[in-house]
CSV table of C-alpha atoms in Angstrom, one decimal:
chain,number,residue,atom,x,y,z
A,261,UNK,CA,-111.3,119.1,-196.1
A,262,UNK,CA,-108.3,118.0,-194.0
A,263,UNK,CA,-108.5,118.0,-190.3
A,264,UNK,CA,-105.3,118.5,-188.4
A,265,UNK,CA,-104.2,117.8,-185.0
A,266,UNK,CA,-101.6,119.8,-183.2
A,267,UNK,CA,-99.9,119.1,-179.8
A,268,UNK,CA,-96.9,120.1,-177.8
A,269,UNK,CA,-94.6,117.5,-176.8
A,270,UNK,CA,-94.9,116.3,-173.2
A,271,UNK,CA,-91.0,115.7,-173.0
A,272,UNK,CA,-89.4,118.2,-170.6
A,273,UNK,CA,-86.3,120.0,-172.4
A,274,UNK,CA,-84.2,120.5,-169.6
A,275,UNK,CA,-80.9,121.2,-171.3
A,276,UNK,CA,-81.2,124.8,-170.7
A,277,UNK,CA,-83.3,124.9,-167.5
A,278,UNK,CA,-86.7,124.5,-166.4
A,279,UNK,CA,-87.7,128.0,-166.7
A,280,UNK,CA,-86.6,128.1,-170.5
A,281,UNK,CA,-88.6,124.8,-171.0
A,282,UNK,CA,-91.8,126.5,-169.6
A,283,UNK,CA,-91.3,129.6,-171.8
A,284,UNK,CA,-90.8,127.6,-175.0
A,285,UNK,CA,-93.8,125.5,-174.2
A,286,UNK,CA,-96.0,128.4,-173.5
A,287,UNK,CA,-95.1,130.1,-176.7
A,288,UNK,CA,-95.8,126.9,-178.6
A,289,UNK,CA,-99.3,126.8,-176.9
A,290,UNK,CA,-100.1,130.3,-177.5
A,291,UNK,CA,-99.1,129.9,-181.2
A,292,UNK,CA,-101.4,126.8,-181.5
A,293,UNK,CA,-104.1,128.8,-179.8
A,294,UNK,CA,-104.0,131.5,-182.4
A,295,UNK,CA,-103.9,129.0,-185.2
A,296,UNK,CA,-107.1,127.4,-183.9
A,297,UNK,CA,-108.8,130.7,-184.2
A,298,UNK,CA,-108.0,131.2,-187.8
A,299,UNK,CA,-108.3,127.3,-188.9
A,300,UNK,CA,-111.6,125.5,-187.4
A,301,UNK,CA,-110.2,122.3,-188.7
A,302,UNK,CA,-107.2,122.5,-186.4
A,303,UNK,CA,-107.7,120.5,-183.0
A,304,UNK,CA,-105.2,120.8,-180.3
A,305,UNK,CA,-104.5,117.6,-178.3
A,306,UNK,CA,-103.2,118.7,-174.8
A,307,UNK,CA,-100.5,116.1,-174.5
A,308,UNK,CA,-98.3,118.5,-172.5
A,309,UNK,CA,-101.0,119.7,-170.2
A,310,UNK,CA,-102.1,116.0,-169.4
A,311,UNK,CA,-98.6,115.2,-168.6
A,312,UNK,CA,-98.1,118.4,-166.3
A,313,UNK,CA,-101.6,118.3,-164.6
A,314,UNK,CA,-102.8,114.7,-164.5
A,315,UNK,CA,-99.4,112.8,-164.5
A,316,UNK,CA,-97.5,115.5,-162.6
A,317,UNK,CA,-95.8,113.1,-160.2
A,318,UNK,CA,-92.2,112.1,-161.2
A,319,UNK,CA,-93.2,108.3,-161.1
A,320,UNK,CA,-94.5,108.9,-164.5
A,321,UNK,CA,-91.2,109.9,-165.8
A,322,UNK,CA,-88.2,107.9,-167.0
A,323,UNK,CA,-84.9,108.1,-164.9
A,324,UNK,CA,-83.8,111.2,-167.0
A,325,UNK,CA,-86.8,113.0,-165.3
A,326,UNK,CA,-87.5,114.3,-168.8
A,327,UNK,CA,-89.3,111.7,-170.8
A,328,UNK,CA,-92.7,110.2,-170.1
A,329,UNK,CA,-92.5,106.5,-168.9
A,330,UNK,CA,-94.4,103.6,-170.6
A,331,UNK,CA,-97.4,104.1,-168.1
A,332,UNK,CA,-97.5,107.8,-169.1
A,333,UNK,CA,-97.3,106.9,-172.9
A,334,UNK,CA,-100.0,104.4,-172.6
A,335,UNK,CA,-102.3,107.0,-170.5
A,336,UNK,CA,-101.6,109.5,-173.2
A,337,UNK,CA,-102.3,107.3,-176.0
A,338,UNK,CA,-105.6,106.3,-174.5
A,339,UNK,CA,-106.5,109.9,-174.1
A,340,UNK,CA,-105.5,110.6,-177.6
A,341,UNK,CA,-107.7,107.7,-179.1
A,342,UNK,CA,-110.6,108.8,-176.9
A,343,UNK,CA,-110.4,112.4,-178.4
A,344,UNK,CA,-109.1,112.1,-181.8
A,345,UNK,CA,-109.8,108.6,-183.4
A,346,UNK,CA,-113.1,107.5,-185.0
A,347,UNK,CA,-114.9,104.3,-184.2
A,348,UNK,CA,-113.8,102.5,-187.3
A,349,UNK,CA,-110.1,103.2,-186.5
A,350,UNK,CA,-110.7,102.3,-182.8
A,351,UNK,CA,-111.7,99.0,-183.9
A,352,UNK,CA,-108.8,98.5,-186.1
A,353,UNK,CA,-106.5,99.6,-183.3
A,354,UNK,CA,-108.2,97.0,-181.0
A,355,UNK,CA,-107.6,94.2,-183.5
A,356,UNK,CA,-104.1,95.2,-184.5
A,357,UNK,CA,-102.8,95.6,-180.9
A,358,UNK,CA,-102.1,91.7,-180.2
A,359,UNK,CA,-100.1,91.8,-183.5
A,360,UNK,CA,-98.2,94.9,-182.3
A,361,UNK,CA,-97.6,93.4,-178.9
A,362,UNK,CA,-96.3,90.2,-180.6
A,363,UNK,CA,-93.9,91.9,-182.7
A,364,UNK,CA,-92.3,93.3,-179.4
A,365,UNK,CA,-92.1,89.8,-178.1
A,366,UNK,CA,-88.5,88.6,-177.7
A,367,UNK,CA,-88.1,85.2,-179.2
A,368,UNK,CA,-85.2,83.6,-177.4
A,369,UNK,CA,-85.2,80.2,-179.1
A,370,UNK,CA,-86.0,79.3,-182.7
A,371,UNK,CA,-87.8,76.1,-182.9
A,372,UNK,CA,-91.4,74.5,-182.9
A,373,UNK,CA,-92.8,77.0,-180.3
A,374,UNK,CA,-91.3,79.9,-182.2
A,375,UNK,CA,-92.8,78.6,-185.3
A,376,UNK,CA,-96.1,78.1,-183.8
A,377,UNK,CA,-96.1,81.5,-182.3
A,378,UNK,CA,-95.2,83.0,-185.7
A,379,UNK,CA,-97.8,81.0,-187.9
A,380,UNK,CA,-100.4,82.1,-185.4
A,381,UNK,CA,-99.4,85.8,-185.9
A,382,UNK,CA,-99.2,85.4,-189.6
A,383,UNK,CA,-102.8,84.0,-189.7
A,384,UNK,CA,-103.8,87.0,-187.6
A,385,UNK,CA,-102.0,89.3,-190.0
A,386,UNK,CA,-103.6,87.6,-193.1
A,387,UNK,CA,-107.0,88.2,-191.6
A,388,UNK,CA,-106.3,91.8,-191.0
A,389,UNK,CA,-105.2,92.0,-194.6
A,390,UNK,CA,-108.5,90.5,-195.7
A,391,UNK,CA,-110.4,93.0,-193.5
A,392,UNK,CA,-108.2,96.1,-194.4
A,393,UNK,CA,-107.1,95.6,-197.9
A,394,UNK,CA,-105.8,99.2,-198.4
A,395,UNK,CA,-103.3,98.8,-195.5
A,396,UNK,CA,-99.8,97.2,-195.8
A,397,UNK,CA,-98.8,94.6,-193.3
A,398,UNK,CA,-95.3,93.9,-195.1
A,399,UNK,CA,-93.1,94.4,-192.1
A,400,UNK,CA,-95.3,92.1,-189.9
A,401,UNK,CA,-95.3,89.5,-192.3
A,402,UNK,CA,-91.6,89.7,-193.0
A,403,UNK,CA,-91.0,89.6,-189.3
A,404,UNK,CA,-93.2,86.6,-188.5
A,405,UNK,CA,-92.0,84.8,-191.5
A,406,UNK,CA,-88.3,85.3,-190.4
A,407,UNK,CA,-89.3,83.3,-187.2
A,408,UNK,CA,-90.5,80.4,-189.2
A,409,UNK,CA,-87.3,79.5,-190.8
């Protein structure tokens, strides 16, 4: 009963040359297309195609001109969630997002403000633990607890 999602990476592999990149990507897309015919539980998420068609401007790439930048990654993530994530999981993502962002926040000084910030996040994490008891939030708790000391 498992459902599977396949995709082709939107990262451009330019070590060889642009032509080889296109050939290898097209082979992968064709292979997944054939697999979709055989396995109805397989869904193809078109990350590569979205990058090439909707985000084709180089402003959506990092300086190396191969990797999608943060704007592109966020856009692809939104499209992925829209296409592949059920409503319950979307609700969790929305609730967890502030914690994820807080973990990326650089705490420059340890002190009262850092402890307050960490305690607020720990409270949020404990609420998530109650609501989602089957999920582990150990790394979040460890990170925010370390800011309290």
